[in-house]
PDB file of C-alpha atoms in Angstrom:
ATOM      1  CA  UNK P1407     -56.503  -8.446 -57.470  1.00  0.00           C
ATOM      2  CA  UNK P1408     -58.272  -5.751 -59.512  1.00  0.00           C
ATOM      3  CA  UNK P1409     -56.142  -4.503 -62.451  1.00  0.00           C
ATOM      4  CA  UNK P1410     -57.416  -1.037 -62.001  1.00  0.00           C
ATOM      5  CA  UNK P1411     -55.426  -1.174 -58.694  1.00  0.00           C
ATOM      6  CA  UNK P1412     -52.233  -2.868 -59.512  1.00  0.00           C
ATOM      7  CA  UNK P1413     -52.511   0.192 -62.595  1.00  0.00           C
ATOM      8  CA  UNK P1414     -52.780   2.651 -59.862  1.00  0.00           C
ATOM      9  CA  UNK P1415     -49.714   1.280 -58.089  1.00  0.00           C
ATOM     10  CA  UNK P1416     -47.931   1.187 -61.249  1.00  0.00           C
ATOM     11  CA  UNK P1417     -48.709   4.968 -62.453  1.00  0.00           C
ATOM     12  CA  UNK P1418     -47.706   5.756 -58.475  1.00  0.00           C
ATOM     13  CA  UNK P1419     -44.155   4.334 -58.857  1.00  0.00           C
ATOM     14  CA  UNK P1420     -43.728   5.869 -62.396  1.00  0.00           C
ATOM     15  CA  UNK P1421     -44.772   9.320 -60.830  1.00  0.00           C
ATOM     16  CA  UNK P1422     -42.948   9.164 -58.157  1.00  0.00           C
ATOM     17  CA  UNK P1423     -39.878   8.593 -60.886  1.00  0.00           C
ATOM     18  CA  UNK P1424     -40.873  11.888 -61.980  1.00  0.00           C
ATOM     19  CA  UNK P1425     -40.570  13.422 -58.337  1.00  0.00           C
ATOM     20  CA  UNK P1426     -36.768  11.786 -58.070  1.00  0.00           C
ATOM     21  CA  UNK P1427     -36.176  12.927 -61.499  1.00  0.00           C
ATOM     22  CA  UNK P1428     -37.182  16.672 -60.719  1.00  0.00           C
ATOM     23  CA  UNK P1429     -35.076  16.859 -57.288  1.00  0.00           C
ATOM     24  CA  UNK P1430     -31.822  16.905 -59.698  1.00  0.00           C
ATOM     25  CA  UNK P1431     -32.452  20.598 -60.569  1.00  0.00           C
ATOM     26  CA  UNK P1432     -32.941  21.871 -56.607  1.00  0.00           C
ATOM     27  CA  UNK P1433     -29.797  20.069 -55.735  1.00  0.00           C
ATOM     28  CA  UNK P1434     -27.655  21.563 -58.320  1.00  0.00           C
ATOM     29  CA  UNK P1435     -28.659  24.746 -57.696  1.00  0.00           C
ATOM     30  CA  UNK P1436     -27.615  24.473 -53.724  1.00  0.00           C
ATOM     31  CA  UNK P1437     -24.484  22.677 -55.025  1.00  0.00           C
ATOM     32  CA  UNK P1438     -23.885  26.006 -57.102  1.00  0.00           C
ATOM     33  CA  UNK P1439     -24.623  28.157 -54.141  1.00  0.00           C
ATOM     34  CA  UNK P1440     -22.576  26.376 -51.614  1.00  0.00           C
ATOM     35  CA  UNK P1441     -19.352  26.196 -54.518  1.00  0.00           C
ATOM     36  CA  UNK P1442     -19.776  29.990 -54.938  1.00  0.00           C
ATOM     37  CA  UNK P1443     -19.987  30.411 -51.090  1.00  0.00           C
ATOM     38  CA  UNK P1444     -16.463  28.084 -51.170  1.00  0.00           C
ATOM     39  CA  UNK P1445     -14.800  29.474 -54.078  1.00  0.00           C
ATOM     40  CA  UNK P1446     -15.652  33.029 -52.277  1.00  0.00           C
ATOM     41  CA  UNK P1447     -14.131  31.578 -48.716  1.00  0.00           C
ATOM     42  CA  UNK P1448     -10.966  30.096 -50.798  1.00  0.00           C
ATOM     43  CA  UNK P1449     -10.424  33.361 -52.822  1.00  0.00           C
ATOM     44  CA  UNK P1450     -10.451  35.030 -49.389  1.00  0.00           C
ATOM     45  CA  UNK P1451      -9.432  33.575 -46.570  1.00  0.00           C
ATOM     46  CA  UNK P1452      -8.711  35.380 -43.277  1.00  0.00           C
ATOM     47  CA  UNK P1453      -4.965  35.780 -42.730  1.00  0.00           C
ATOM     48  CA  UNK P1454      -2.838  32.813 -40.422  1.00  0.00           C
ATOM     49  CA  UNK P1455      -2.513  35.594 -38.005  1.00  0.00           C
ATOM     50  CA  UNK P1456      -6.228  35.542 -37.097  1.00  0.00           C
ATOM     51  CA  UNK P1457      -6.993  33.961 -34.247  1.00  0.00           C
ATOM     52  CA  UNK P1458      -9.831  32.593 -35.588  1.00  0.00           C
ATOM     53  CA  UNK P1459      -7.946  31.016 -38.646  1.00  0.00           C
ATOM     54  CA  UNK P1460      -7.725  27.452 -37.175  1.00  0.00           C
ATOM     55  CA  UNK P1461     -12.027  27.546 -37.157  1.00  0.00           C
ATOM     56  CA  UNK P1462     -12.416  28.775 -40.712  1.00  0.00           C
ATOM     57  CA  UNK P1463      -9.988  26.135 -41.785  1.00  0.00           C
ATOM     58  CA  UNK P1464     -11.754  23.656 -39.780  1.00  0.00           C
ATOM     59  CA  UNK P1465     -15.156  24.686 -41.164  1.00  0.00           C
ATOM     60  CA  UNK P1466     -13.436  24.979 -44.844  1.00  0.00           C
ATOM     61  CA  UNK P1467     -12.255  21.612 -44.770  1.00  0.00           C
ATOM     62  CA  UNK P1468     -15.310  20.296 -43.777  1.00  0.00           C
ATOM     63  CA  UNK P1469     -17.534  22.244 -45.868  1.00  0.00           C
ATOM     64  CA  UNK P1470     -15.593  21.147 -48.618  1.00  0.00           C
ATOM     65  CA  UNK P1471     -15.777  17.535 -47.148  1.00  0.00           C
ATOM     66  CA  UNK P1472     -19.725  17.483 -46.737  1.00  0.00           C
ATOM     67  CA  UNK P1473     -19.930  19.359 -50.610  1.00  0.00           C
ATOM     68  CA  UNK P1474     -17.856  16.690 -52.502  1.00  0.00           C
ATOM     69  CA  UNK P1475     -19.995  13.987 -50.424  1.00  0.00           C
ATOM     70  CA  UNK P1476     -23.079  15.371 -51.431  1.00  0.00           C
ATOM     71  CA  UNK P1477     -22.199  15.557 -54.775  1.00  0.00           C
ATOM     72  CA  UNK P1478     -21.445  12.247 -55.237  1.00  0.00           C
ATOM     73  CA  UNK P1479     -24.594  11.191 -53.590  1.00  0.00           C
ATOM     74  CA  UNK P1480     -26.673  13.470 -55.778  1.00  0.00           C
ATOM     75  CA  UNK P1481     -24.616  11.483 -58.649  1.00  0.00           C
ATOM     76  CA  UNK P1482     -25.511   8.204 -57.107  1.00  0.00           C
ATOM     77  CA  UNK P1483     -29.277   9.155 -56.400  1.00  0.00           C
ATOM     78  CA  UNK P1484     -29.616   9.920 -60.481  1.00  0.00           C
ATOM     79  CA  UNK P1485     -27.288   7.699 -62.758  1.00  0.00           C
ATOM     80  CA  UNK P1486     -27.249   4.287 -62.955  1.00  0.00           C
ATOM     81  CA  UNK P1487     -31.127   3.184 -62.098  1.00  0.00           C
ATOM     82  CA  UNK P1488     -32.786   0.763 -64.120  1.00  0.00           C
ATOM     83  CA  UNK P1489     -36.974   1.422 -64.219  1.00  0.00           C
ATOM     84  CA  UNK P1490     -39.107  -1.239 -65.702  1.00  0.00           C
ATOM     85  CA  UNK P1491     -41.800  -0.877 -67.716  1.00  0.00           C
ATOM     86  CA  UNK P1492     -44.652  -2.719 -69.410  1.00  0.00           C
ATOM     87  CA  UNK P1493     -43.343  -4.498 -72.717  1.00  0.00           C
ATOM     88  CA  UNK P1494     -43.754  -2.716 -75.524  1.00  0.00           C
ATOM     89  CA  UNK P1495     -46.869  -2.398 -77.161  1.00  0.00           C
ATOM     90  CA  UNK P1496     -46.879  -4.379 -80.131  1.00  0.00           C
ATOM     91  CA  UNK P1497     -45.107  -7.029 -77.962  1.00  0.00           C
ATOM     92  CA  UNK P1498     -48.355  -7.400 -75.874  1.00  0.00           C
ATOM     93  CA  UNK P1499     -50.738  -7.476 -79.121  1.00  0.00           C
ATOM     94  CA  UNK P1500     -48.610  -9.941 -80.192  1.00  0.00           C
ATOM     95  CA  UNK P1501     -49.203 -11.754 -77.597  1.00  0.00           C
ATOM     96  CA  UNK P1502     -53.121 -11.415 -76.861  1.00  0.00           C
ATOM     97  CA  UNK P1503     -52.951 -13.073 -80.539  1.00  0.00           C
ATOM     98  CA  UNK P1504     -51.190 -15.914 -79.776  1.00  0.00           C
ATOM     99  CA  UNK P1505     -53.353 -16.922 -76.841  1.00  0.00           C
ATOM    100  CA  UNK P1506     -56.278 -16.407 -78.898  1.00  0.00           C
ATOM    101  CA  UNK P1507     -54.780 -18.914 -81.210  1.00  0.00           C
ATOM    102  CA  UNK P1508     -54.044 -21.279 -78.562  1.00  0.00           C
ATOM    103  CA  UNK P1509     -57.729 -21.226 -77.292  1.00  0.00           C
ATOM    104  CA  UNK P1510     -58.743 -21.921 -80.501  1.00  0.00           C
ATOM    105  CA  UNK P1511     -56.758 -24.556 -81.707  1.00  0.00           C
ATOM    106  CA  UNK P1512     -57.165 -26.076 -78.229  1.00  0.00           C
ATOM    107  CA  UNK P1513     -61.267 -26.069 -77.662  1.00  0.00           C
ATOM    108  CA  UNK P1514     -60.976 -28.466 -74.733  1.00  0.00           C
ATOM    109  CA  UNK P1515     -58.624 -26.085 -72.830  1.00  0.00           C
ATOM    110  CA  UNK P1516     -60.120 -24.431 -69.821  1.00  0.00           C
ATOM    111  CA  UNK P1517     -59.754 -20.732 -69.459  1.00  0.00           C
ATOM    112  CA  UNK P1518     -59.972 -17.809 -71.907  1.00  0.00           C
ATOM    113  CA  UNK P1519     -57.598 -15.991 -73.793  1.00  0.00           C
ATOM    114  CA  UNK P1520     -59.114 -12.935 -72.344  1.00  0.00           C
ATOM    115  CA  UNK P1521     -58.512 -14.456 -68.324  1.00  0.00           C
ATOM    116  CA  UNK P1522     -54.908 -15.569 -69.270  1.00  0.00           C
ATOM    117  CA  UNK P1523     -54.136 -12.073 -70.893  1.00  0.00           C
ATOM    118  CA  UNK P1524     -55.384 -10.329 -68.088  1.00  0.00           C
ATOM    119  CA  UNK P1525     -53.303 -12.492 -65.532  1.00  0.00           C
ATOM    120  CA  UNK P1526     -50.415 -11.644 -68.179  1.00  0.00           C
ATOM    121  CA  UNK P1527     -50.587  -8.087 -67.816  1.00  0.00           C
ATOM    122  CA  UNK P1528     -51.557  -7.618 -63.999  1.00  0.00           C
ATOM    123  CA  UNK P1529     -48.244 -10.184 -63.647  1.00  0.00           C
ATOM    124  CA  UNK P1530     -46.273  -7.747 -65.657  1.00  0.00           C
ATOM    125  CA  UNK P1531     -47.375  -4.536 -63.703  1.00  0.00           C
ATOM    126  CA  UNK P1532     -46.449  -6.073 -60.343  1.00  0.00           C
ATOM    127  CA  UNK P1533     -43.027  -6.728 -61.478  1.00  0.00           C
ATOM    128  CA  UNK P1534     -42.416  -3.475 -62.629  1.00  0.00           C
ATOM    129  CA  UNK P1535     -44.006  -1.654 -60.091  1.00  0.00           C
ATOM    130  CA  UNK P1536     -42.097  -4.221 -56.882  1.00  0.00           C
ATOM    131  CA  UNK P1537     -38.773  -3.174 -59.318  1.00  0.00           C
ATOM    132  CA  UNK P1538     -39.580   0.481 -59.457  1.00  0.00           C
ATOM    133  CA  UNK P1539     -40.275   0.846 -55.784  1.00  0.00           C
ATOM    134  CA  UNK P1540     -37.316  -0.604 -55.248  1.00  0.00           C
ATOM    135  CA  UNK P1541     -35.483   2.080 -57.105  1.00  0.00           C
ATOM    136  CA  UNK P1542     -37.747   5.133 -55.954  1.00  0.00           C
ATOM    137  CA  UNK P1543     -36.780   4.317 -52.175  1.00  0.00           C
ATOM    138  CA  UNK P1544     -32.901   3.870 -53.183  1.00  0.00           C
ATOM    139  CA  UNK P1545     -32.946   7.079 -54.615  1.00  0.00           C
ATOM    140  CA  UNK P1546     -35.092   8.585 -52.344  1.00  0.00           C
ATOM    141  CA  UNK P1547     -32.651   7.550 -49.380  1.00  0.00           C
ATOM    142  CA  UNK P1548     -29.898   8.758 -51.499  1.00  0.00           C
ATOM    143  CA  UNK P1549     -31.729  12.303 -52.015  1.00  0.00           C
ATOM    144  CA  UNK P1550     -32.185  12.453 -48.395  1.00  0.00           C
ATOM    145  CA  UNK P1551     -28.391  11.562 -47.940  1.00  0.00           C
ATOM    146  CA  UNK P1552     -27.520  14.636 -50.171  1.00  0.00           C
ATOM    147  CA  UNK P1553     -30.104  17.068 -48.567  1.00  0.00           C
ATOM    148  CA  UNK P1554     -28.787  16.144 -45.289  1.00  0.00           C
ATOM    149  CA  UNK P1555     -24.901  16.735 -46.677  1.00  0.00           C
ATOM    150  CA  UNK P1556     -25.916  19.991 -48.341  1.00  0.00           C
ATOM    151  CA  UNK P1557     -27.645  21.333 -45.251  1.00  0.00           C
ATOM    152  CA  UNK P1558     -23.797  20.788 -43.434  1.00  0.00           C
ATOM    153  CA  UNK P1559     -21.892  22.115 -46.053  1.00  0.00           C
ATOM    154  CA  UNK P1560     -24.011  25.204 -46.399  1.00  0.00           C
ATOM    155  CA  UNK P1561     -24.126  25.951 -42.574  1.00  0.00           C
ATOM    156  CA  UNK P1562     -19.960  25.513 -42.846  1.00  0.00           C
ATOM    157  CA  UNK P1563     -19.697  27.302 -46.151  1.00  0.00           C
ATOM    158  CA  UNK P1564     -21.706  30.508 -45.047  1.00  0.00           C
ATOM    159  CA  UNK P1565     -19.460  30.308 -41.470  1.00  0.00           C
ATOM    160  CA  UNK P1566     -16.674  30.526 -43.642  1.00  0.00           C
ATOM    161  CA  UNK P1567     -17.851  33.222 -45.989  1.00  0.00           C
ATOM    162  CA  UNK P1568     -18.834  35.588 -43.264  1.00  0.00           C
ATOM    163  CA  UNK P1569     -15.912  34.865 -41.721  1.00  0.00           C
ATOM    164  CA  UNK P1570     -14.037  35.938 -44.981  1.00  0.00           C
ATOM    165  CA  UNK P1571     -16.452  39.004 -45.622  1.00  0.00           C
ATOM    166  CA  UNK P1572     -15.576  40.429 -41.862  1.00  0.00           C
ATOM    167  CA  UNK P1573     -12.141  39.674 -41.829  1.00  0.00           C
ATOM    168  CA  UNK P1574     -11.605  41.414 -45.046  1.00  0.00           C
ATOM    169  CA  UNK P1575     -13.753  44.399 -44.070  1.00  0.00           C
ATOM    170  CA  UNK P1576     -11.563  44.606 -41.068  1.00  0.00           C
ATOM    171  CA  UNK P1577      -7.981  44.666 -42.618  1.00  0.00           C
TER     172      UNK P1577
END
């Protein structure tokens, strides 16, 4: 397998990491809006004597559950993931020098330091890419779950906020 193809895979997974990292800003913005709508609804609840109180309370409780669950998923998508990188440049260079010393000391050995070094880099990039792919897929799934929960929380919190606004203006 050509090193350029492996390098492309490796680079793509690091780019996907940035995509996952950048989702946090959007999620925090959406969660802030949901929290504001829920806070407004909690501060301005409709009266217990109102015929829509049960609907309001049910929507509010479900919205709070989805809100908290989405926060948990956002946290799970952004904390505790270990990405793999290539070894530090000095470690890689030291390995290359050791390979050169080995082949100089063992002239009858089949192969070359350059070929072995390229194999070493390929192996390291493939290992890192595989790990990073797994992490990106897991983070993506958790971010997707968070978005679904946020969508439900948005809908329910808006229902609550609208009900609170309409009943407060009618009172």
